[in-house]
PDB file of C-alpha atoms in Angstrom:
ATOM      1  CA  MET A 704    -170.192 -11.451  41.882  1.00 55.00           C
ATOM      2  CA  GLN A 705    -173.497 -12.351  40.825  1.00 56.00           C
ATOM      3  CA  THR A 706    -173.061 -10.869  37.174  1.00 53.00           C
ATOM      4  CA  VAL A 707    -169.929 -12.744  36.944  1.00 58.00           C
ATOM      5  CA  ILE A 708    -171.638 -16.258  37.853  1.00 62.00           C
ATOM      6  CA  ALA A 709    -174.457 -15.323  35.509  1.00 63.00           C
ATOM      7  CA  VAL A 710    -172.157 -14.463  32.704  1.00 59.00           C
ATOM      8  CA  ILE A 711    -169.980 -17.643  33.227  1.00 62.00           C
ATOM      9  CA  LEU A 712    -173.232 -19.602  33.212  1.00 66.00           C
ATOM     10  CA  LEU A 713    -174.812 -18.354  30.144  1.00 65.00           C
ATOM     11  CA  ILE A 714    -171.206 -18.560  28.241  1.00 64.00           C
ATOM     12  CA  GLY A 715    -171.075 -22.194  29.462  1.00 68.00           C
ATOM     13  CA  PHE A 716    -174.625 -23.019  28.458  1.00 68.00           C
ATOM     14  CA  VAL A 717    -174.298 -21.285  24.818  1.00 66.00           C
ATOM     15  CA  ALA A 718    -170.873 -23.084  24.411  1.00 66.00           C
ATOM     16  CA  TYR A 719    -172.492 -26.327  25.461  1.00 64.00           C
ATOM     17  CA  ARG A 720    -175.400 -25.784  22.986  1.00 65.00           C
ATOM     18  CA  MET A 721    -172.778 -24.887  20.117  1.00 62.00           C
ATOM     19  CA  HIS A 722    -170.800 -28.149  21.238  1.00 61.00           C
ATOM     20  CA  VAL A 723    -173.871 -30.485  20.920  1.00 63.00           C
ATOM     21  CA  THR A 724    -175.099 -29.083  17.878  1.00 66.00           C
ATOM     22  CA  GLY A 725    -171.483 -29.079  16.275  1.00 66.00           C
ATOM     23  CA  ALA A 726    -171.332 -25.452  15.732  1.00 59.00           C
ATOM     24  CA  LEU A 727    -167.831 -25.235  17.589  1.00 61.00           C
ATOM     25  CA  GLN A 728    -166.290 -27.208  14.945  1.00 69.00           C
ATOM     26  CA  ASP A 729    -167.182 -24.121  12.461  1.00 73.00           C
ATOM     27  CA  PRO A 730    -164.787 -21.511  12.911  1.00 76.00           C
ATOM     28  CA  LYS A 731    -167.553 -19.071  11.836  1.00 77.00           C
ATOM     29  CA  SER A 732    -169.937 -19.837  14.676  1.00 76.00           C
ATOM     30  CA  LEU A 733    -167.107 -19.669  17.091  1.00 79.00           C
ATOM     31  CA  ARG A 734    -166.098 -16.417  15.925  1.00 82.00           C
ATOM     32  CA  ILE A 735    -169.595 -15.146  16.459  1.00 79.00           C
ATOM     33  CA  LEU A 736    -169.616 -16.450  19.985  1.00 79.00           C
ATOM     34  CA  VAL A 737    -166.219 -15.104  20.743  1.00 83.00           C
ATOM     35  CA  LYS A 738    -167.126 -11.759  19.534  1.00 84.00           C
ATOM     36  CA  SER A 739    -170.539 -11.353  21.167  1.00 79.00           C
ATOM     37  CA  VAL A 740    -168.835 -12.356  24.385  1.00 82.00           C
ATOM     38  CA  THR A 741    -166.049  -9.757  24.135  1.00 87.00           C
ATOM     39  CA  TRP A 742    -168.703  -7.246  23.360  1.00 84.00           C
ATOM     40  CA  ARG A 743    -170.612  -8.381  26.150  1.00 83.00           C
ATOM     41  CA  VAL A 744    -167.768  -8.005  28.645  1.00 87.00           C
ATOM     42  CA  ILE A 745    -167.292  -4.502  27.692  1.00 90.00           C
ATOM     43  CA  GLY A 746    -170.953  -3.569  27.553  1.00 87.00           C
ATOM     44  CA  THR A 747    -171.745  -5.264  30.610  1.00 88.00           C
ATOM     45  CA  THR A 748    -168.846  -3.281  32.552  1.00 91.00           C
ATOM     46  CA  GLN A 749    -169.820  -0.017  31.178  1.00 91.00           C
ATOM     47  CA  VAL A 750    -173.687  -0.261  32.092  1.00 89.00           C
ATOM     48  CA  ILE A 751    -172.742  -1.552  35.543  1.00 92.00           C
ATOM     49  CA  LEU A 752    -170.556   1.474  35.866  1.00 93.00           C
ATOM     50  CA  LEU A 753    -172.879   3.942  34.635  1.00 92.00           C
ATOM     51  CA  ALA A 754    -175.771   2.691  36.685  1.00 91.00           C
ATOM     52  CA  ARG A 755    -173.407   2.895  39.559  1.00 93.00           C
ATOM     53  CA  TYR A 756    -172.501   6.326  38.906  1.00 93.00           C
ATOM     54  CA  LEU A 757    -176.097   7.511  38.204  1.00 91.00           C
ATOM     55  CA  SER A 758    -177.845   5.686  41.310  1.00 89.00           C
ATOM     56  CA  GLY A 759    -174.822   5.669  43.734  1.00 92.00           C
ATOM     57  CA  SER A 760    -175.584   2.056  44.492  1.00 90.00           C
ATOM     58  CA  TRP A 761    -173.839  -1.040  43.641  1.00 91.00           C
ATOM     59  CA  ASP A 762    -176.961  -3.133  44.055  1.00 89.00           C
ATOM     60  CA  LYS A 763    -179.160  -1.358  41.611  1.00 88.00           C
ATOM     61  CA  ALA A 764    -175.988  -1.382  39.175  1.00 89.00           C
ATOM     62  CA  PHE A 765    -175.779  -5.277  39.444  1.00 88.00           C
ATOM     63  CA  ALA A 766    -179.460  -5.689  39.508  1.00 87.00           C
ATOM     64  CA  ILE A 767    -179.564  -3.809  36.102  1.00 86.00           C
ATOM     65  CA  GLY A 768    -176.404  -5.547  34.900  1.00 85.00           C
ATOM     66  CA  VAL A 769    -177.201  -9.130  35.372  1.00 84.00           C
ATOM     67  CA  PRO A 770    -180.352  -9.265  33.037  1.00 87.00           C
ATOM     68  CA  ASP A 771    -178.802  -6.787  30.780  1.00 86.00           C
ATOM     69  CA  THR A 772    -175.988  -9.049  30.170  1.00 84.00           C
ATOM     70  CA  VAL A 773    -178.318 -12.161  29.700  1.00 84.00           C
ATOM     71  CA  VAL A 774    -180.624 -10.303  27.051  1.00 87.00           C
ATOM     72  CA  LYS A 775    -177.947  -8.484  25.256  1.00 83.00           C
ATOM     73  CA  LEU A 776    -175.783 -11.535  24.729  1.00 80.00           C
ATOM     74  CA  THR A 777    -178.657 -13.454  23.295  1.00 83.00           C
ATOM     75  CA  LEU A 778    -179.600 -10.399  21.083  1.00 85.00           C
ATOM     76  CA  GLY A 779    -176.108  -9.831  20.228  1.00 79.00           C
ATOM     77  CA  ILE A 780    -175.656 -13.402  18.844  1.00 80.00           C
ATOM     78  CA  MET A 781    -178.715 -13.019  16.666  1.00 84.00           C
ATOM     79  CA  HIS A 782    -177.770  -9.761  15.642  1.00 84.00           C
ATOM     80  CA  GLU A 783    -174.383 -11.139  14.580  1.00 79.00           C
ATOM     81  CA  ARG A 784    -175.831 -13.932  12.703  1.00 81.00           C
ATOM     82  CA  LEU A 785    -177.975 -11.499  10.885  1.00 82.00           C
ATOM     83  CA  TRP A 786    -174.979  -9.480   9.693  1.00 80.00           C
ATOM     84  CA  GLU A 787    -173.126 -12.482   8.485  1.00 78.00           C
ATOM     85  CA  THR A 788    -175.902 -13.260   5.817  1.00 78.00           C
ATOM     86  CA  GLU A 789    -175.112 -12.233   2.378  1.00 77.00           C
ATOM     87  CA  PHE A 790    -177.164  -8.875   2.690  1.00 75.00           C
ATOM     88  CA  GLY A 791    -175.256  -8.018   5.727  1.00 74.00           C
ATOM     89  CA  ARG A 792    -171.791  -8.873   4.467  1.00 75.00           C
ATOM     90  CA  ASN A 793    -172.358  -6.858   1.179  1.00 77.00           C
ATOM     91  CA  LEU A 794    -173.992  -3.888   2.662  1.00 76.00           C
ATOM     92  CA  GLU A 795    -172.389  -0.391   1.792  1.00 79.00           C
ATOM     93  CA  TYR A 796    -171.485   1.302   5.252  1.00 80.00           C
ATOM     94  CA  LYS A 797    -171.963  -1.927   6.947  1.00 78.00           C
ATOM     95  CA  ARG A 798    -170.362  -0.845  10.373  1.00 78.00           C
ATOM     96  CA  ALA A 799    -172.367   2.188  10.565  1.00 82.00           C
ATOM     97  CA  TRP A 800    -175.603   0.245   9.805  1.00 85.00           C
ATOM     98  CA  LYS A 801    -174.471  -2.420  12.047  1.00 83.00           C
ATOM     99  CA  THR A 802    -173.877   0.046  14.830  1.00 81.00           C
ATOM    100  CA  ALA A 803    -177.232   1.887  14.455  1.00 86.00           C
ATOM    101  CA  THR A 804    -179.394  -1.137  14.320  1.00 86.00           C
ATOM    102  CA  TRP A 805    -177.604  -2.547  17.443  1.00 83.00           C
ATOM    103  CA  LYS A 806    -178.135   0.599  19.301  1.00 82.00           C
ATOM    104  CA  VAL A 807    -182.063   0.235  18.609  1.00 87.00           C
ATOM    105  CA  PHE A 808    -181.987  -3.196  20.131  1.00 85.00           C
ATOM    106  CA  ALA A 809    -179.741  -2.053  23.029  1.00 82.00           C
ATOM    107  CA  ILE A 810    -181.294   1.256  24.122  1.00 83.00           C
ATOM    108  CA  THR A 811    -184.826  -0.433  24.121  1.00 87.00           C
ATOM    109  CA  SER A 812    -183.427  -3.444  26.398  1.00 86.00           C
ATOM    110  CA  THR A 813    -181.578  -1.076  28.542  1.00 82.00           C
ATOM    111  CA  ILE A 814    -184.514   1.048  29.305  1.00 84.00           C
ATOM    112  CA  VAL A 815    -187.011  -1.938  29.659  1.00 86.00           C
ATOM    113  CA  ILE A 816    -184.530  -3.569  31.963  1.00 85.00           C
ATOM    114  CA  ALA A 817    -183.714  -0.264  33.824  1.00 83.00           C
ATOM    115  CA  THR A 818    -187.421   0.516  34.201  1.00 85.00           C
ATOM    116  CA  MET A 819    -188.060  -2.958  35.724  1.00 84.00           C
ATOM    117  CA  TYR A 820    -185.097  -2.972  38.223  1.00 77.00           C
ATOM    118  CA  GLY A 821    -185.158   0.993  38.973  1.00 68.00           C
ATOM    119  CA  ASN A 822    -187.703   3.293  37.985  1.00 78.00           C
ATOM    120  CA  TYR A 823    -188.704   5.183  34.591  1.00 82.00           C
ATOM    121  CA  ASP A 824    -186.843   8.458  35.393  1.00 84.00           C
ATOM    122  CA  PHE A 825    -183.658   6.304  36.204  1.00 84.00           C
ATOM    123  CA  ALA A 826    -183.992   4.391  33.051  1.00 84.00           C
ATOM    124  CA  ILE A 827    -184.302   7.514  30.846  1.00 85.00           C
ATOM    125  CA  LYS A 828    -181.073   8.925  32.288  1.00 86.00           C
ATOM    126  CA  LEU A 829    -179.217   5.612  31.808  1.00 87.00           C
ATOM    127  CA  GLY A 830    -180.457   4.875  28.495  1.00 83.00           C
ATOM    128  CA  PRO A 831    -179.171   7.960  26.394  1.00 86.00           C
ATOM    129  CA  ILE A 832    -175.849   8.092  28.475  1.00 89.00           C
ATOM    130  CA  ASP A 833    -175.167   4.648  27.739  1.00 87.00           C
ATOM    131  CA  THR A 834    -176.061   4.647  24.221  1.00 84.00           C
ATOM    132  CA  VAL A 835    -173.438   7.527  23.440  1.00 89.00           C
ATOM    133  CA  PHE A 836    -170.643   5.707  25.171  1.00 89.00           C
ATOM    134  CA  LYS A 837    -171.616   2.239  23.759  1.00 83.00           C
ATOM    135  CA  SER A 838    -171.984   3.668  20.172  1.00 83.00           C
ATOM    136  CA  ILE A 839    -168.318   4.885  20.154  1.00 90.00           C
ATOM    137  CA  ASN A 840    -167.313   1.649  21.798  1.00 90.00           C
ATOM    138  CA  TYR A 841    -169.196  -0.770  19.506  1.00 83.00           C
ATOM    139  CA  TYR A 842    -168.043   0.975  16.509  1.00 86.00           C
ATOM    140  CA  ALA A 843    -164.419   0.716  17.587  1.00 91.00           C
ATOM    141  CA  HIS A 844    -165.096  -3.086  18.696  1.00 91.00           C
ATOM    142  CA  GLU A 845    -166.438  -3.846  14.863  1.00 85.00           C
ATOM    143  CA  LEU A 846    -163.411  -1.975  13.782  1.00 90.00           C
ATOM    144  CA  LEU A 847    -161.148  -3.941  15.546  1.00 92.00           C
ATOM    145  CA  TRP A 848    -163.158  -7.220  14.564  1.00 88.00           C
ATOM    146  CA  ASP A 849    -163.115  -6.165  10.852  1.00 87.00           C
ATOM    147  CA  ARG A 850    -159.312  -6.546  10.957  1.00 89.00           C
ATOM    148  CA  VAL A 851    -159.269 -10.201  12.404  1.00 85.00           C
ATOM    149  CA  SER A 852    -159.494 -12.769   9.740  1.00 84.00           C
ATOM    150  CA  TRP A 853    -160.206 -15.978  11.753  1.00 79.00           C
ATOM    151  CA  GLY A 854    -163.508 -17.163  11.033  1.00 75.00           C
ATOM    152  CA  VAL A 855    -164.151 -15.081   8.016  1.00 77.00           C
ATOM    153  CA  ALA A 856    -165.103 -16.957   4.924  1.00 69.00           C
ATOM    154  CA  ALA A 857    -162.767 -16.596   2.147  1.00 66.00           C
ATOM    155  CA  PRO A 858    -164.244 -14.780  -0.951  1.00 61.00           C
ATOM    156  CA  PRO A 859    -164.995 -17.005  -3.708  1.00 59.00           C
ATOM    157  CA  LYS A 860    -162.267 -17.406  -6.277  1.00 64.00           C
ATOM    158  CA  GLN A 861    -162.870 -15.946  -9.867  1.00 62.00           C
ATOM    159  CA  THR A 862    -162.874 -18.408 -12.791  1.00 58.00           C
ATOM    160  CA  ALA A 863    -160.744 -17.862 -15.574  1.00 56.00           C
ATOM    161  CA  THR A 864    -164.195 -16.800 -17.592  1.00 56.00           C
ATOM    162  CA  ALA A 865    -165.016 -14.230 -15.014  1.00 55.00           C
ATOM    163  CA  LYS A 866    -161.458 -12.748 -14.765  1.00 56.00           C
ATOM    164  CA  SER A 867    -161.495 -12.093 -18.735  1.00 52.00           C
ATOM    165  CA  ASN A 868    -164.670 -10.338 -18.806  1.00 53.00           C
TER     166      ASN A 868
END
């Protein structure tokens, strides 16, 4: 229950900040928020279930899940913005690179959080298992979002001169 409340408060805060700055009027910014939140729901559910399975304790699972949600939602929004730059949009094998770079952020934060709220041995078990499952799920999430055109800037129109060359 604490995780649900923390996530709702965090999403509310981010949405409020986006509203105050006018970012909710921009479909691209709203897309980043919605995409980050949908991934965080999947990721948080998975880390809580894996932590519960490995520890046998719902208390430990939620103790890891709450800070994991807050840290990774923040990192996720920053990561998503990075990949929306011209460099990120035009990179060959974007989805694979994006998955790999996200996993560096994610496994590091999972191990740090699990060490803080559990112990190092538990963190070393949780980190790699979580990484394998989430890499597959993250890639699938990116694949699905690549098929959603909402909030994606249209490619620039070619001029008549550019077409004839």
